[in-house]
Short mmCIF file of C-alpha atoms in Angstrom, two decimals:
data_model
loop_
_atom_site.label_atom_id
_atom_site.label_comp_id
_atom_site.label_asym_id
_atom_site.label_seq_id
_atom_site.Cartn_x
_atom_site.Cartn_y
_atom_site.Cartn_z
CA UNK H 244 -9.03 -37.34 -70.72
CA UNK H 245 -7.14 -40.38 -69.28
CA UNK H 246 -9.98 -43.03 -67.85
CA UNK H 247 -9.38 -44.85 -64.70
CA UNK H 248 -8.29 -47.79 -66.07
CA UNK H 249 -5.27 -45.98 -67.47
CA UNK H 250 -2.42 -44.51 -65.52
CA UNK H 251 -0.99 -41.33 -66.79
CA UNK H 252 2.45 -40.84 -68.38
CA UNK H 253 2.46 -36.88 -67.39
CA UNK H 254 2.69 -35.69 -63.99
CA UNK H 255 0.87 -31.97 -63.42
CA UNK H 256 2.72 -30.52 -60.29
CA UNK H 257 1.32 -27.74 -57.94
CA UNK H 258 4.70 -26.29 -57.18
CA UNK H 259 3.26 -24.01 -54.93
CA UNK H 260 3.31 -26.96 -52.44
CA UNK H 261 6.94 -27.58 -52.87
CA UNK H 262 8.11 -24.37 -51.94
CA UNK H 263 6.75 -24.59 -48.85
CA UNK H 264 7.13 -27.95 -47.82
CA UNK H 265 10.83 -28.51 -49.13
CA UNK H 266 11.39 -24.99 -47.77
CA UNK H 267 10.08 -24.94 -44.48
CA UNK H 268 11.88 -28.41 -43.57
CA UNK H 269 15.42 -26.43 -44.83
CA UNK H 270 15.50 -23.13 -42.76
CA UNK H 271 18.42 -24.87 -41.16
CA UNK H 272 20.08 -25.76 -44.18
CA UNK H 273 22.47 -24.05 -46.71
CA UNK H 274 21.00 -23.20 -49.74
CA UNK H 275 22.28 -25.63 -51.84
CA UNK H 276 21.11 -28.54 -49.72
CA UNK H 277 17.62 -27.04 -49.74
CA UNK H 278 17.85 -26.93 -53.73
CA UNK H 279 18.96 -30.30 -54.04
CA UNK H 280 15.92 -31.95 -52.10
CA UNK H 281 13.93 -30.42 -54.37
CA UNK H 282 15.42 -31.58 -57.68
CA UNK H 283 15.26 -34.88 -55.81
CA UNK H 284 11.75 -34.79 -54.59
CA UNK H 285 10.71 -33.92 -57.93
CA UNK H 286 12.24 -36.87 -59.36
CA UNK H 287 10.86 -39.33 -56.85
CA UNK H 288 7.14 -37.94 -57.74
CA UNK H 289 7.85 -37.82 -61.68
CA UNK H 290 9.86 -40.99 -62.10
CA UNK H 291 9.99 -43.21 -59.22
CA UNK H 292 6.78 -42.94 -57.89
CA UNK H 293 4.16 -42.23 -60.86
CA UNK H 294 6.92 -43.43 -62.64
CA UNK H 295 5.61 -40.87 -65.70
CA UNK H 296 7.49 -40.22 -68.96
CA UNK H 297 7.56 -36.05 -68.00
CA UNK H 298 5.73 -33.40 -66.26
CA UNK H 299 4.71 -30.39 -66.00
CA UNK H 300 4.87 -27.78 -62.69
CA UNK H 301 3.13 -24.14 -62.58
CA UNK H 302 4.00 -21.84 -59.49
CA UNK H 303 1.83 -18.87 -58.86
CA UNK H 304 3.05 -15.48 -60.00
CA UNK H 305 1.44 -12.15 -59.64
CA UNK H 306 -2.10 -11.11 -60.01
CA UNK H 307 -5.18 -12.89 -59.47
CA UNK H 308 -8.58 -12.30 -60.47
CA UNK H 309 -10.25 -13.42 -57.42
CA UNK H 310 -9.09 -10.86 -55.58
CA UNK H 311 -11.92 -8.91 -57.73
CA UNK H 312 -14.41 -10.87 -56.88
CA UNK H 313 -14.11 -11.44 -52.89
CA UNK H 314 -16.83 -9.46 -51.22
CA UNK H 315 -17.19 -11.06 -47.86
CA UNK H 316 -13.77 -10.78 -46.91
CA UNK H 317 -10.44 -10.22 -49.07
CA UNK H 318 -9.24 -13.27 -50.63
CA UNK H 319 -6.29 -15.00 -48.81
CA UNK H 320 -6.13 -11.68 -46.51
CA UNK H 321 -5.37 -13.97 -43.59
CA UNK H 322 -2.07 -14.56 -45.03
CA UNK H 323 -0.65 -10.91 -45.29
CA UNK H 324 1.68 -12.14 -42.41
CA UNK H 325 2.07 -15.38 -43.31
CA UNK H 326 5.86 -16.25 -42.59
CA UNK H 327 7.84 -17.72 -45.83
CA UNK H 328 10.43 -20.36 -45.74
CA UNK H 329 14.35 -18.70 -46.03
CA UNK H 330 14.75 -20.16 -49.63
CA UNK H 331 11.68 -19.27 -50.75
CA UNK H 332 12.38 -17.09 -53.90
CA UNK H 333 15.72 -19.37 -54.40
CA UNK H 334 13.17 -22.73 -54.59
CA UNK H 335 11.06 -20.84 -57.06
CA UNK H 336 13.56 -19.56 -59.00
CA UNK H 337 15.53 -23.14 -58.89
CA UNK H 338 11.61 -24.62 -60.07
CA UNK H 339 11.68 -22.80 -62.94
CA UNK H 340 15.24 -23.91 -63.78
CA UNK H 341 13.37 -27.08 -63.78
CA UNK H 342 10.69 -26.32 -66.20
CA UNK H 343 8.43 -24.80 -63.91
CA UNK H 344 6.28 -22.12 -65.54
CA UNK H 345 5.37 -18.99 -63.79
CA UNK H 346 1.73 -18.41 -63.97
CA UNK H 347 0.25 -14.81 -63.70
CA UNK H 348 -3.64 -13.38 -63.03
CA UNK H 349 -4.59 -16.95 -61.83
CA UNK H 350 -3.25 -19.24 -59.38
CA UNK H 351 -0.57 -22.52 -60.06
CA UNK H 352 -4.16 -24.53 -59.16
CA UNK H 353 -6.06 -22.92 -61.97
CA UNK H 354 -2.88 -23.71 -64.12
CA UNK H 355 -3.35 -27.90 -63.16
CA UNK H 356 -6.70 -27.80 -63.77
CA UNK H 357 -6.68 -26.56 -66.94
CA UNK H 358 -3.71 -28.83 -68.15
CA UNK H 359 -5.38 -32.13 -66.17
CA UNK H 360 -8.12 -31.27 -67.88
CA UNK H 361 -6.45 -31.26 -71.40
CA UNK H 362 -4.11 -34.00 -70.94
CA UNK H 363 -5.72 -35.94 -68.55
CA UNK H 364 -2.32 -36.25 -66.72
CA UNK H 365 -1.85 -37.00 -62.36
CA UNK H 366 -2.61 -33.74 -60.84
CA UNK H 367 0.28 -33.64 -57.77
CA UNK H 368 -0.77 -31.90 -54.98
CA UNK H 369 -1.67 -32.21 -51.20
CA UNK H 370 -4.37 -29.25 -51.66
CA UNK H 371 -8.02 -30.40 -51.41
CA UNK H 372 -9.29 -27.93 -53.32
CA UNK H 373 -8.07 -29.82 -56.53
CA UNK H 374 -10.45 -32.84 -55.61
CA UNK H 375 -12.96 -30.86 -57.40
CA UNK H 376 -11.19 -32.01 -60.66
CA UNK H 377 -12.52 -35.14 -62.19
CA UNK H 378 -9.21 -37.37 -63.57
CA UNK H 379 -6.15 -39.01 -61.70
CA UNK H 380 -4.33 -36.86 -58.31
CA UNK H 381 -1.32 -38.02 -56.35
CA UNK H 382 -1.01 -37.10 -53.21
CA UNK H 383 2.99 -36.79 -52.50
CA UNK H 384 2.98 -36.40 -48.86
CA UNK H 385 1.38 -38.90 -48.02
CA UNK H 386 2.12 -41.14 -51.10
CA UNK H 387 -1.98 -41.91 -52.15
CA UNK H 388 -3.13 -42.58 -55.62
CA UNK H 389 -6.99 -41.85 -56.32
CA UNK H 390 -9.40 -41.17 -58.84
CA UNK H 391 -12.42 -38.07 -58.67
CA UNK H 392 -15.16 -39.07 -60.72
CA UNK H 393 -17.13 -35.56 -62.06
CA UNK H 394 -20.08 -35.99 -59.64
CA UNK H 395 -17.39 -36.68 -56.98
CA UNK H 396 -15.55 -33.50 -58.28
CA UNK H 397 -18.96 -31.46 -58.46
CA UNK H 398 -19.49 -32.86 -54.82
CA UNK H 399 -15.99 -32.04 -53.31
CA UNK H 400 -16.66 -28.19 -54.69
CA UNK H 401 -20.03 -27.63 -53.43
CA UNK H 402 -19.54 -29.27 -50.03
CA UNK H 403 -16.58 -26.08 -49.69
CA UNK H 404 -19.67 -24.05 -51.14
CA UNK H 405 -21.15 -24.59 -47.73
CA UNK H 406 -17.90 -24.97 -45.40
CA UNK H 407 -16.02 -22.61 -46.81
CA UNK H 408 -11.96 -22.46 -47.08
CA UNK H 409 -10.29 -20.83 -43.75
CA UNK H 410 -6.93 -21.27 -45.47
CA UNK H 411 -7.89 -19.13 -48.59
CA UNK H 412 -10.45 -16.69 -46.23
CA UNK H 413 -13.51 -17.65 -48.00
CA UNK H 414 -16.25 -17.56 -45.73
CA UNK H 415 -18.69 -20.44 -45.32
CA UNK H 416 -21.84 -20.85 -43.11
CA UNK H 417 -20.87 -21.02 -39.05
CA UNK H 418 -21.13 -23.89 -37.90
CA UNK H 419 -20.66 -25.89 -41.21
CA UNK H 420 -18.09 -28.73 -41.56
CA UNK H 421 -17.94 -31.36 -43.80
CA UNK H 422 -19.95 -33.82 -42.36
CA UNK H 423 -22.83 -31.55 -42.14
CA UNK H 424 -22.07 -30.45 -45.41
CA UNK H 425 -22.64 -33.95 -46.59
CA UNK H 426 -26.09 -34.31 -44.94
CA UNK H 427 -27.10 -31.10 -46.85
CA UNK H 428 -26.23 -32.49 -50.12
CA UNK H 429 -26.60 -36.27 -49.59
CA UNK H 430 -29.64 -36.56 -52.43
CA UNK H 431 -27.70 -34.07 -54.63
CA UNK H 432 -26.80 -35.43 -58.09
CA UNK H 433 -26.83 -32.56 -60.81
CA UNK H 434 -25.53 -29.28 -60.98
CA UNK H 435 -28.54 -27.21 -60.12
CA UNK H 436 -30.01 -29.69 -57.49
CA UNK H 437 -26.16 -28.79 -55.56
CA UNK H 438 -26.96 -25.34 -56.24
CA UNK H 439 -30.33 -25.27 -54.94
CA UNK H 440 -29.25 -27.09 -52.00
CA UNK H 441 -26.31 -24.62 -51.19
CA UNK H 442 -28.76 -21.56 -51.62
CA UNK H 443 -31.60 -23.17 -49.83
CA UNK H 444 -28.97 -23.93 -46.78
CA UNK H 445 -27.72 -20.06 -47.00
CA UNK H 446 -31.23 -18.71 -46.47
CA UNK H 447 -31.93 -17.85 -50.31
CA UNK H 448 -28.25 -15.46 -50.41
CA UNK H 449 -27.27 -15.86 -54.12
CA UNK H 450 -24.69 -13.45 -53.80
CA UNK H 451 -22.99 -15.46 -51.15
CA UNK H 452 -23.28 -18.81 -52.74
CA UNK H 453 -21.94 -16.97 -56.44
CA UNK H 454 -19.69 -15.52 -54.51
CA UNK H 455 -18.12 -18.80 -53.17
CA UNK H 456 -18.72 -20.75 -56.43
CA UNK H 457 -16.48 -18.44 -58.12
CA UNK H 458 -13.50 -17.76 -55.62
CA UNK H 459 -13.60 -21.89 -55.11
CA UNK H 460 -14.02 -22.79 -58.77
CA UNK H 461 -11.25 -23.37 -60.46
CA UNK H 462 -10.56 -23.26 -64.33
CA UNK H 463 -10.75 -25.69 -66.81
CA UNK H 464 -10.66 -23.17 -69.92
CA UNK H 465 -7.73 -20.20 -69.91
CA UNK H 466 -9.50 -16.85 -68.88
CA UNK H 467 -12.50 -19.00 -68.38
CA UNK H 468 -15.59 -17.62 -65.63
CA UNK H 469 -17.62 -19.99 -63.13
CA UNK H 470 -19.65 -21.46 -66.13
CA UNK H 471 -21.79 -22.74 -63.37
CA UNK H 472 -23.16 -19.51 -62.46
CA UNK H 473 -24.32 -18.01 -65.54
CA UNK H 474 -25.48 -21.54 -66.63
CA UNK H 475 -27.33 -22.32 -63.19
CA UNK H 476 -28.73 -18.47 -62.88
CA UNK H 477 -30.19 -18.91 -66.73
CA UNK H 478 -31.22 -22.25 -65.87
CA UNK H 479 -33.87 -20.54 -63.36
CA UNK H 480 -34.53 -17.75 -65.18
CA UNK H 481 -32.40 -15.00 -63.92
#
């Protein structure tokens, strides 16, 4: 894992991103115009900006085992409609041209996590649920550099324990934002006292605050569970 004192040489790219943003700002473009912005965006992240050695992109396939596990509502069903950008399947396809892997039965977030993890490389993203990922993250829209400590990370997921995600339909309590959020777990500082704090805050409802923890977790380990779970629920005896 790459300290913060050190600046990574590998850039870890959510791809996902790209094909929307790139995409949506060429619908009035020709194809080919649209595919060269994003060869050159991905340049400008990789070289001129983190000004890495390589990198490595994932863009989400089929499948995902979340979709098993939402109870409250479907996972991401608010997106059924969800318009696409007109090059969408020619960006992806062009991405994996450019070394893009395809990931499948997880998402292109679980994919960064995993490899930031390994490598300790920039996780590239605009997507806040990657802030629960201790290391180095660029944000390429709006060109910031920071570092997530792990009780930062551990922070960042628990706080969406309580607000929830509208974007991904995971439900959180009403009236819940971050602010309040960070009231609730102001004292927090290891796993279980989060935990605790979550549960206490959703009346005692395990289910919905497993529930949460495992839609919003995402993997460090391939075909890894929530360990925080089954570590916090044999922690208390469960």
């Amino acid at each position: 894992m790459t300290s913060s004192n050190e600046r990574p040489k590998l850039a870890i790219i959510d791809a996902d991103i790209i094909c929307y943003r790139v995409g949506f700002a060429s619908d009035d473009v020709d194809e080919a115009i649209c595919l060269g912005r994003v060869t050159a965006l991905v340049n400008e992240i990789v070289y001129q900006h983190l000004q890495c050695d390589d990198y490595k992109a994932y863009i989400t396939g089929r499948g995902n085992y979340r979709n098993d596990i939402a109870v409250t509502e479907p996972y991401k069903g608010n997106r059924k409609d969800a318009k696409r950008p007109i090059h969408y399947d020619a960006i992806r396809t062009h991405l994996q041209r450019l070394g893009a892997e395809l990931v499948e039965g997880q998402e292109a977030d679980d994919a960064v996590a995993i490899e930031a993890t390994k490598t300790g490389g920039w996780i590239v993203s605009i997507d806040k649920d990657l802030d629960q990922v201790a290391g180095w993250h660029y944000n390429f829209v709006r060109h910031e550099e920071y570092y997530v400590t792990e009780e930062e990370g551990l922070r960042n997921l628990f706080t969406q324990v309580l607000t929830g995600d509208r974007i991904d339909n995971i439900i959180g309590l009403k009236g819940i934002g971050p602010k309040k959020a960070e009231k609730l777990l102001k004292d927090c500082k290891t796993e279980r006292e989060y935990y605790d704090a979550c549960l206490k805050a959703y009346d005692g409802n395990q289910l919905r605050v497993d529930e949460n923890l495992n839609l919003l977790w995402l993997r460090r380990e391939p075909n890894q569970k929530c360990p925080l779970v089954s570590t916090l629920l044999d922690a208390s005896g469960q």
